[in-house]
PDB file of C-alpha atoms and ligand atoms in Angstrom:
ATOM      1  CA  MET V  15     127.774-105.816  28.228  1.00 48.00           C
ATOM      2  CA  THR V  16     125.781-102.817  29.381  1.00 53.00           C
ATOM      3  CA  HIS V  17     123.401-105.054  31.431  1.00 68.00           C
ATOM      4  CA  LYS V  18     126.289-106.825  33.263  1.00 76.00           C
ATOM      5  CA  ILE V  19     127.636-103.457  34.426  1.00 75.00           C
ATOM      6  CA  ASP V  20     123.974-102.676  35.470  1.00 81.00           C
ATOM      7  CA  GLU V  21     124.009-105.954  37.678  1.00 80.00           C
ATOM      8  CA  LEU V  22     127.298-104.983  38.829  1.00 79.00           C
ATOM      9  CA  VAL V  23     126.294-101.728  39.934  1.00 85.00           C
ATOM     10  CA  ASP V  24     123.098-103.345  41.746  1.00 85.00           C
ATOM     11  CA  ALA V  25     125.285-105.716  43.657  1.00 85.00           C
ATOM     12  CA  PHE V  26     127.407-102.844  44.879  1.00 90.00           C
ATOM     13  CA  ALA V  27     124.664-100.410  45.409  1.00 91.00           C
ATOM     14  CA  ASN V  28     123.089-102.097  48.496  1.00 88.00           C
ATOM     15  CA  ALA V  29     126.170-103.873  49.967  1.00 94.00           C
ATOM     16  CA  ARG V  30     127.690-102.681  53.577  1.00 95.00           C
ATOM     17  CA  SER V  31     130.566-105.138  53.581  1.00 97.00           C
ATOM     18  CA  VAL V  32     132.831-105.863  50.738  1.00 97.00           C
ATOM     19  CA  PHE V  33     135.765-108.074  50.342  1.00 97.00           C
ATOM     20  CA  VAL V  34     137.953-107.571  47.312  1.00 97.00           C
ATOM     21  CA  PHE V  35     140.586-110.406  46.302  1.00 96.00           C
ATOM     22  CA  THR V  36     142.877-109.331  43.643  1.00 95.00           C
ATOM     23  CA  GLY V  37     145.916-111.173  41.756  1.00 91.00           C
ATOM     24  CA  ALA V  38     148.367-110.619  39.130  1.00 87.00           C
ATOM     25  CA  GLY V  39     145.778-109.586  36.552  1.00 86.00           C
ATOM     26  CA  ALA V  40     145.268-106.224  38.276  1.00 90.00           C
ATOM     27  CA  SER V  41     148.879-105.295  38.199  1.00 90.00           C
ATOM     28  CA  LYS V  42     149.361-106.668  34.647  1.00 87.00           C
ATOM     29  CA  GLU V  43     147.330-103.466  33.290  1.00 89.00           C
ATOM     30  CA  SER V  44     150.229-101.435  34.985  1.00 91.00           C
ATOM     31  CA  GLY V  45     152.611-103.285  32.849  1.00 88.00           C
ATOM     32  CA  LEU V  46     154.022-105.868  35.311  1.00 86.00           C
ATOM     33  CA  PRO V  47     154.321-109.309  33.868  1.00 73.00           C
ATOM     34  CA  THR V  48     153.254-112.101  36.078  1.00 65.00           C
ATOM     35  CA  PHE V  49     155.189-114.911  37.201  1.00 58.00           C
ATOM     36  CA  ARG V  50     152.669-117.579  35.933  1.00 55.00           C
ATOM     37  CA  GLU V  51     152.268-116.548  32.329  1.00 52.00           C
ATOM     38  CA  ILE V  52     153.522-119.206  30.225  1.00 46.00           C
ATOM     39  CA  ASP V  53     155.209-116.919  27.361  1.00 50.00           C
ATOM     40  CA  GLY V  54     155.954-114.114  29.973  1.00 57.00           C
ATOM     41  CA  GLU V  55     159.431-112.601  30.759  1.00 57.00           C
ATOM     42  CA  TRP V  56     159.696-114.533  34.008  1.00 61.00           C
ATOM     43  CA  ASN V  57     159.307-117.730  32.172  1.00 68.00           C
ATOM     44  CA  GLN V  58     163.093-117.976  32.010  1.00 74.00           C
ATOM     45  CA  TYR V  59     163.168-118.270  36.085  1.00 81.00           C
ATOM     46  CA  ASP V  60     162.697-121.547  37.301  1.00 84.00           C
ATOM     47  CA  PRO V  61     160.202-121.342  40.105  1.00 82.00           C
ATOM     48  CA  MET V  62     161.945-124.034  41.969  1.00 85.00           C
ATOM     49  CA  THR V  63     165.391-121.830  42.239  1.00 88.00           C
ATOM     50  CA  TYR V  64     163.483-118.282  42.523  1.00 88.00           C
ATOM     51  CA  ALA V  65     160.318-119.072  44.531  1.00 89.00           C
ATOM     52  CA  THR V  66     161.232-121.770  47.154  1.00 93.00           C
ATOM     53  CA  LEU V  67     163.216-121.693  50.289  1.00 96.00           C
ATOM     54  CA  ASP V  68     165.667-124.400  49.139  1.00 96.00           C
ATOM     55  CA  GLY V  69     166.247-122.486  45.697  1.00 96.00           C
ATOM     56  CA  PHE V  70     167.132-119.399  47.856  1.00 97.00           C
ATOM     57  CA  LEU V  71     169.503-121.247  50.160  1.00 97.00           C
ATOM     58  CA  SER V  72     171.389-122.823  47.223  1.00 97.00           C
ATOM     59  CA  GLU V  73     171.413-119.659  45.236  1.00 96.00           C
ATOM     60  CA  PRO V  74     171.059-116.562  47.270  1.00 97.00           C
ATOM     61  CA  VAL V  75     172.995-114.185  45.166  1.00 97.00           C
ATOM     62  CA  ARG V  76     171.049-115.304  42.027  1.00 96.00           C
ATOM     63  CA  VAL V  77     167.602-115.102  43.690  1.00 96.00           C
ATOM     64  CA  TRP V  78     167.971-111.497  45.563  1.00 97.00           C
ATOM     65  CA  ASN V  79     169.210-110.110  42.075  1.00 96.00           C
ATOM     66  CA  MET V  80     166.073-111.245  40.637  1.00 93.00           C
ATOM     67  CA  TYR V  81     164.136-109.685  43.169  1.00 94.00           C
ATOM     68  CA  ARG V  82     166.127-106.354  42.877  1.00 95.00           C
ATOM     69  CA  LEU V  83     165.280-106.324  39.249  1.00 92.00           C
ATOM     70  CA  ARG V  84     161.646-106.860  40.137  1.00 92.00           C
ATOM     71  CA  GLN V  85     161.724-104.060  42.650  1.00 95.00           C
ATOM     72  CA  ARG V  86     163.124-101.807  40.036  1.00 94.00           C
ATOM     73  CA  GLN V  87     160.127-102.670  37.561  1.00 92.00           C
ATOM     74  CA  ILE V  88     157.618-102.276  40.410  1.00 94.00           C
ATOM     75  CA  GLY V  89     159.170 -98.976  41.256  1.00 95.00           C
ATOM     76  CA  ASP V  90     158.703 -97.870  37.576  1.00 95.00           C
ATOM     77  CA  ALA V  91     155.017 -98.943  37.324  1.00 95.00           C
ATOM     78  CA  GLN V  92     152.224 -96.641  38.140  1.00 97.00           C
ATOM     79  CA  PRO V  93     148.751 -97.846  39.680  1.00 97.00           C
ATOM     80  CA  ASN V  94     146.103 -98.268  37.121  1.00 97.00           C
ATOM     81  CA  ALA V  95     142.395 -97.336  37.001  1.00 96.00           C
ATOM     82  CA  ALA V  96     141.528-100.510  38.937  1.00 96.00           C
ATOM     83  CA  HIS V  97     143.680 -99.972  41.792  1.00 97.00           C
ATOM     84  CA  ILE V  98     142.306 -96.365  42.219  1.00 97.00           C
ATOM     85  CA  VAL V  99     138.783 -97.524  42.452  1.00 96.00           C
ATOM     86  CA  ILE V 100     139.410-100.234  44.749  1.00 97.00           C
ATOM     87  CA  ALA V 101     141.077 -97.516  47.259  1.00 97.00           C
ATOM     88  CA  GLN V 102     138.003 -95.263  46.872  1.00 96.00           C
ATOM     89  CA  MET V 103     135.880 -98.356  47.558  1.00 95.00           C
ATOM     90  CA  GLU V 104     137.162 -98.368  51.106  1.00 95.00           C
ATOM     91  CA  SER V 105     135.432 -95.056  52.208  1.00 92.00           C
ATOM     92  CA  ARG V 106     132.228 -95.825  50.873  1.00 93.00           C
ATOM     93  CA  TYR V 107     131.635 -99.263  52.706  1.00 95.00           C
ATOM     94  CA  PRO V 108     131.477 -99.633  56.750  1.00 93.00           C
ATOM     95  CA  HIS V 109     133.029-103.056  56.285  1.00 97.00           C
ATOM     96  CA  PHE V 110     135.622-103.602  53.795  1.00 98.00           C
ATOM     97  CA  LEU V 111     139.058-105.468  53.291  1.00 98.00           C
ATOM     98  CA  LEU V 112     141.231-105.839  50.412  1.00 98.00           C
ATOM     99  CA  THR V 113     143.107-109.058  50.143  1.00 96.00           C
ATOM    100  CA  THR V 114     145.846-109.117  47.565  1.00 95.00           C
ATOM    101  CA  GLN V 115     148.181-111.958  46.220  1.00 92.00           C
ATOM    102  CA  ASN V 116     150.264-109.177  44.572  1.00 93.00           C
ATOM    103  CA  VAL V 117     153.670-108.569  46.013  1.00 94.00           C
ATOM    104  CA  ASP V 118     154.123-105.128  44.348  1.00 96.00           C
ATOM    105  CA  ASP V 119     152.761-101.858  46.389  1.00 97.00           C
ATOM    106  CA  LEU V 120     150.553-100.384  43.394  1.00 97.00           C
ATOM    107  CA  HIS V 121     147.347-100.823  45.702  1.00 98.00           C
ATOM    108  CA  GLU V 122     149.113 -98.754  48.702  1.00 97.00           C
ATOM    109  CA  ARG V 123     150.233 -96.304  46.160  1.00 98.00           C
ATOM    110  CA  ALA V 124     146.651 -95.925  44.929  1.00 97.00           C
ATOM    111  CA  GLY V 125     145.388 -95.291  48.323  1.00 98.00           C
ATOM    112  CA  SER V 126     144.348 -98.637  49.817  1.00 98.00           C
ATOM    113  CA  ARG V 127     144.839 -98.891  53.605  1.00 98.00           C
ATOM    114  CA  LYS V 128     142.362-101.682  54.666  1.00 98.00           C
ATOM    115  CA  MET V 129     144.146-104.520  53.121  1.00 98.00           C
ATOM    116  CA  VAL V 130     146.582-107.582  53.600  1.00 97.00           C
ATOM    117  CA  LYS V 131     149.181-108.974  51.336  1.00 95.00           C
ATOM    118  CA  ILE V 132     148.928-112.860  51.556  1.00 93.00           C
ATOM    119  CA  HIS V 133     151.988-113.283  49.357  1.00 92.00           C
ATOM    120  CA  GLY V 134     154.417-110.696  51.199  1.00 94.00           C
ATOM    121  CA  ASP V 135     155.614-107.551  49.926  1.00 95.00           C
ATOM    122  CA  CYS V 136     158.562-107.352  47.292  1.00 94.00           C
ATOM    123  CA  TRP V 137     160.168-104.331  49.303  1.00 97.00           C
ATOM    124  CA  GLY V 138     160.485-106.539  52.373  1.00 97.00           C
ATOM    125  CA  MET V 139     163.361-108.458  53.727  1.00 98.00           C
ATOM    126  CA  ARG V 140     163.204-110.881  56.729  1.00 98.00           C
ATOM    127  CA  CYS V 141     165.940-112.145  58.966  1.00 98.00           C
ATOM    128  CA  MET V 142     166.413-115.849  58.583  1.00 98.00           C
ATOM    129  CA  HIS V 143     167.180-115.805  62.347  1.00 98.00           C
ATOM    130  CA  CYS V 144     164.951-113.535  64.404  1.00 98.00           C
ATOM    131  CA  SER V 145     162.440-113.059  61.590  1.00 96.00           C
ATOM    132  CA  GLU V 146     162.309-109.574  61.974  1.00 98.00           C
ATOM    133  CA  VAL V 147     161.027-107.876  58.675  1.00 97.00           C
ATOM    134  CA  PHE V 148     162.837-104.834  57.314  1.00 98.00           C
ATOM    135  CA  ASP V 149     162.055-102.138  54.461  1.00 98.00           C
ATOM    136  CA  THR V 150     164.928-102.813  51.701  1.00 98.00           C
ATOM    137  CA  ARG V 151     164.429 -98.941  50.804  1.00 96.00           C
ATOM    138  CA  GLU V 152     165.728 -97.944  54.293  1.00 97.00           C
ATOM    139  CA  PHE V 153     169.151 -99.521  53.411  1.00 96.00           C
ATOM    140  CA  SER V 154     171.710 -98.389  50.999  1.00 94.00           C
ATOM    141  CA  LEU V 155     171.666-101.764  49.036  1.00 95.00           C
ATOM    142  CA  PRO V 156     173.438-102.263  45.554  1.00 95.00           C
ATOM    143  CA  ASP V 157     171.415-103.065  42.477  1.00 93.00           C
ATOM    144  CA  GLU V 158     173.323-106.301  42.157  1.00 96.00           C
ATOM    145  CA  PHE V 159     174.363-108.083  45.275  1.00 97.00           C
ATOM    146  CA  THR V 160     177.639-110.451  45.597  1.00 97.00           C
ATOM    147  CA  SER V 161     178.029-113.038  48.331  1.00 96.00           C
ATOM    148  CA  GLU V 162     179.815-110.374  50.137  1.00 96.00           C
ATOM    149  CA  THR V 163     177.064-107.742  50.075  1.00 96.00           C
ATOM    150  CA  LEU V 164     174.006-109.679  50.768  1.00 97.00           C
ATOM    151  CA  PRO V 165     171.373-108.069  52.951  1.00 97.00           C
ATOM    152  CA  ARG V 166     172.048-109.089  56.644  1.00 97.00           C
ATOM    153  CA  CYS V 167     169.857-108.484  59.692  1.00 98.00           C
ATOM    154  CA  PRO V 168     171.087-105.254  61.421  1.00 97.00           C
ATOM    155  CA  HIS V 169     170.900-106.998  64.895  1.00 97.00           C
ATOM    156  CA  CYS V 170     171.833-110.658  64.308  1.00 97.00           C
ATOM    157  CA  GLU V 171     174.246-110.026  61.110  1.00 96.00           C
ATOM    158  CA  VAL V 172     172.278-113.250  59.654  1.00 98.00           C
ATOM    159  CA  LEU V 173     171.128-113.467  55.994  1.00 98.00           C
ATOM    160  CA  CYS V 174     167.892-111.733  55.287  1.00 98.00           C
ATOM    161  CA  ARG V 175     165.498-113.359  52.614  1.00 98.00           C
ATOM    162  CA  PRO V 176     162.962-111.669  50.423  1.00 97.00           C
ATOM    163  CA  ASN V 177     159.549-111.378  52.496  1.00 97.00           C
ATOM    164  CA  ILE V 178     157.720-113.145  49.958  1.00 94.00           C
ATOM    165  CA  VAL V 179     155.314-116.216  50.593  1.00 94.00           C
ATOM    166  CA  TRP V 180     157.245-118.956  48.514  1.00 93.00           C
ATOM    167  CA  PHE V 181     155.943-122.095  47.078  1.00 90.00           C
ATOM    168  CA  GLY V 182     155.337-124.747  49.898  1.00 91.00           C
ATOM    169  CA  GLU V 183     155.045-121.820  52.686  1.00 94.00           C
ATOM    170  CA  PHE V 184     152.106-120.622  54.414  1.00 91.00           C
ATOM    171  CA  VAL V 185     150.282-117.485  54.339  1.00 91.00           C
ATOM    172  CA  PRO V 186     150.811-115.425  57.408  1.00 91.00           C
ATOM    173  CA  ASP V 187     148.223-116.487  59.971  1.00 93.00           C
ATOM    174  CA  GLU V 188     147.045-112.641  60.583  1.00 94.00           C
ATOM    175  CA  ALA V 189     146.321-112.103  56.738  1.00 94.00           C
ATOM    176  CA  MET V 190     144.721-115.357  56.441  1.00 94.00           C
ATOM    177  CA  PHE V 191     142.298-114.960  59.332  1.00 95.00           C
ATOM    178  CA  ALA V 192     141.343-111.524  58.319  1.00 96.00           C
ATOM    179  CA  SER V 193     140.549-112.477  55.014  1.00 96.00           C
ATOM    180  CA  ILE V 194     138.509-115.440  56.335  1.00 95.00           C
ATOM    181  CA  GLU V 195     136.600-113.153  58.560  1.00 96.00           C
ATOM    182  CA  ARG V 196     135.772-110.770  55.918  1.00 97.00           C
ATOM    183  CA  ALA V 197     134.958-113.286  53.256  1.00 96.00           C
ATOM    184  CA  SER V 198     132.389-114.970  55.978  1.00 96.00           C
ATOM    185  CA  SER V 199     130.576-111.806  56.391  1.00 96.00           C
ATOM    186  CA  CYS V 200     130.397-109.811  53.212  1.00 97.00           C
ATOM    187  CA  ASP V 201     127.581-109.017  51.210  1.00 96.00           C
ATOM    188  CA  VAL V 202     129.696-108.632  47.890  1.00 96.00           C
ATOM    189  CA  MET V 203     133.007-110.462  47.211  1.00 96.00           C
ATOM    190  CA  LEU V 204     134.864-108.886  44.217  1.00 95.00           C
ATOM    191  CA  VAL V 205     137.459-111.282  42.545  1.00 94.00           C
ATOM    192  CA  VAL V 206     139.773-109.228  40.268  1.00 94.00           C
ATOM    193  CA  GLY V 207     142.457-110.692  37.979  1.00 88.00           C
ATOM    194  CA  THR V 208     143.049-113.890  39.589  1.00 85.00           C
ATOM    195  CA  SER V 209     142.488-117.576  38.563  1.00 75.00           C
ATOM    196  CA  GLY V 210     141.986-118.380  42.224  1.00 69.00           C
ATOM    197  CA  GLU V 211     144.052-121.467  42.380  1.00 67.00           C
ATOM    198  CA  VAL V 212     146.446-120.399  44.972  1.00 63.00           C
ATOM    199  CA  SER V 213     146.226-119.040  48.613  1.00 60.00           C
ATOM    200  CA  GLY V 214     142.973-120.033  49.490  1.00 71.00           C
ATOM    201  CA  GLY V 215     141.056-118.218  46.692  1.00 77.00           C
ATOM    202  CA  TYR V 216     138.689-120.934  46.313  1.00 81.00           C
ATOM    203  CA  GLY V 217     138.018-121.276  50.153  1.00 88.00           C
ATOM    204  CA  PHE V 218     137.432-117.539  50.392  1.00 92.00           C
ATOM    205  CA  VAL V 219     134.838-117.700  47.474  1.00 91.00           C
ATOM    206  CA  GLU V 220     133.216-120.771  49.234  1.00 91.00           C
ATOM    207  CA  ARG V 221     132.692-119.044  52.574  1.00 92.00           C
ATOM    208  CA  ALA V 222     131.266-116.084  50.764  1.00 94.00           C
ATOM    209  CA  SER V 223     128.915-118.258  48.970  1.00 92.00           C
ATOM    210  CA  MET V 224     127.848-120.193  51.863  1.00 92.00           C
ATOM    211  CA  HIS V 225     126.269-117.164  53.770  1.00 90.00           C
ATOM    212  CA  GLY V 226     124.562-115.582  50.704  1.00 93.00           C
ATOM    213  CA  ALA V 227     127.090-113.201  49.422  1.00 95.00           C
ATOM    214  CA  THR V 228     127.158-111.880  45.847  1.00 94.00           C
ATOM    215  CA  ILE V 229     130.281-113.138  44.094  1.00 94.00           C
ATOM    216  CA  VAL V 230     131.306-110.881  41.282  1.00 93.00           C
ATOM    217  CA  GLU V 231     134.548-111.810  39.018  1.00 93.00           C
ATOM    218  CA  ILE V 232     136.264-109.333  37.044  1.00 92.00           C
ATOM    219  CA  ASN V 233     138.806-111.204  34.736  1.00 90.00           C
ATOM    220  CA  PRO V 234     139.025-111.314  30.970  1.00 89.00           C
ATOM    221  CA  THR V 235     139.562-115.027  30.944  1.00 86.00           C
ATOM    222  CA  GLU V 236     137.736-117.704  32.833  1.00 85.00           C
ATOM    223  CA  GLY V 237     139.259-119.295  35.868  1.00 81.00           C
ATOM    224  CA  ILE V 238     138.470-121.947  38.309  1.00 80.00           C
ATOM    225  CA  LEU V 239     136.561-119.423  40.414  1.00 81.00           C
ATOM    226  CA  THR V 240     134.260-118.210  37.305  1.00 84.00           C
ATOM    227  CA  GLN V 241     131.802-121.094  37.744  1.00 84.00           C
ATOM    228  CA  HIS V 242     130.987-119.917  41.365  1.00 85.00           C
ATOM    229  CA  ALA V 243     130.487-116.229  40.254  1.00 90.00           C
ATOM    230  CA  HIS V 244     127.056-114.851  40.265  1.00 90.00           C
ATOM    231  CA  LEU V 245     128.313-112.259  37.659  1.00 91.00           C
ATOM    232  CA  TRP V 246     131.398-112.347  35.553  1.00 91.00           C
ATOM    233  CA  ILE V 247     132.592-109.340  33.689  1.00 90.00           C
ATOM    234  CA  PRO V 248     135.031-110.605  31.053  1.00 91.00           C
ATOM    235  CA  GLU V 249     136.807-107.307  30.718  1.00 91.00           C
ATOM    236  CA  PRO V 250     140.069-105.992  32.362  1.00 91.00           C
ATOM    237  CA  ALA V 251     139.468-104.461  35.491  1.00 91.00           C
ATOM    238  CA  GLY V 252     140.917-101.058  34.670  1.00 93.00           C
ATOM    239  CA  VAL V 253     137.964-100.941  32.152  1.00 92.00           C
ATOM    240  CA  ALA V 254     135.006-102.480  34.299  1.00 91.00           C
ATOM    241  CA  LEU V 255     135.719-100.993  37.754  1.00 92.00           C
ATOM    242  CA  PRO V 256     135.642 -97.137  36.453  1.00 93.00           C
ATOM    243  CA  LYS V 257     132.461 -97.804  34.622  1.00 90.00           C
ATOM    244  CA  LEU V 258     131.126 -99.237  37.902  1.00 88.00           C
ATOM    245  CA  TRP V 259     132.314 -96.309  40.030  1.00 91.00           C
ATOM    246  CA  GLN V 260     130.965 -93.945  37.709  1.00 90.00           C
ATOM    247  CA  SER V 261     127.582 -95.427  37.959  1.00 88.00           C
ATOM    248  CA  LEU V 262     127.606 -96.020  41.782  1.00 87.00           C
ATOM    249  CA  THR V 263     128.756 -92.335  42.707  1.00 88.00           C
ATOM    250  CA  GLY V 264     127.297 -90.498  40.065  1.00 80.00           C
ATOM    251  CA  LEU V 265     130.717 -88.741  39.103  1.00 56.00           C
ATOM    252  CA  GLY V 266     131.142 -87.330  35.941  1.00 46.00           C
ATOM    253  CA  ARG V 267     133.497 -88.692  33.375  1.00 45.00           C
ATOM    254  CA  ASN V 268     136.141 -85.881  34.252  1.00 44.00           C
ATOM    255  CA  SER V 269     136.122 -87.217  37.782  1.00 47.00           C
ATOM    256  CA  LEU V 270     137.342 -90.734  36.766  1.00 48.00           C
ATOM    257  CA  PRO V 271     140.458 -92.007  37.298  1.00 50.00           C
ATOM    258  CA  PRO V 272     142.469 -92.326  34.194  1.00 48.00           C
ATOM    259  CA  ALA V 273     141.572 -95.713  32.302  1.00 45.00           C
TER     260      ALA V 273
HETATM  261 ZN1  LIG T 311     167.973-110.975  62.901  1.00 75.36          ZN
END
C-alpha cells in the first residue's frame, strides 16, 4: 500500500483548493453506529418512522426520544484521527471546504470551521411554524420526552422537530451551493467514508472530475463513487489520513494525532 500513500501525498502536495466530503464511515471509527448498517444497532428503527416527516408527525415522542438517545451517544464519542487531520488541513490550503453528511459534531470538536453539514445537526431543533433553529443544549430538556414535555419554540410555542434532513427532504440551499462551488473549483476532492449514494455525492464527484480535479477516495469498502476515483485507498480514514499528514507536513510520529 506504500505506493498508494505516496500517490495520495503527491495529489495533496501541490493542491491549493481542496474539497473534502465525509460520511458515516468517518464517525464509525469513533464508535458511532450508522443508520444504514444492515446489522447495526439502528436496524431496529424503521426509517419510515424515524427519518421522515410523516413518521415524526404521527409519533413525535418516539422519534424525539430516539434522537435524544443518539445525542447521548454522540456526546460520549470522541473525534478520531481522521477528524483531526481534516481539521488541520483547513489552514494548509487557501481554498478549503468540508462537506459532511454526518449529523454528529465530531468534525467541529476536532477543530473544523470551514464546513457545511448537508444533513443537519443532531443537536438542533427547528420550530415547525417559524423555522427558527435552536440548540437543544441551551434548554433544560428531559432525557425522555412525554407528549406534555416535547420541545416547543420559545417564541411560537409550536412543536419543534429535530433539525435533520429526513428522507424526501432537500438539503439546505446554502450548504448545497457552497459544496457545488468548491466541487467545481477544487484541485483535489477527498471522499471519506461514504458510499456517495445520497445527497449529491455523485454530482460533486462529477463536477470535480469535469474540471480536472484529482478524486481521492478513502474507504475500506468499494462504493458507487470508487469507479470515478483516480486513487482509492481501501483503508479506514483514521489509518490513511495520519500517514498522509505525516508525509505532507514532515511532522514526527509524536506530533501525530492518536490513531
Ligand atoms: Zn417558532
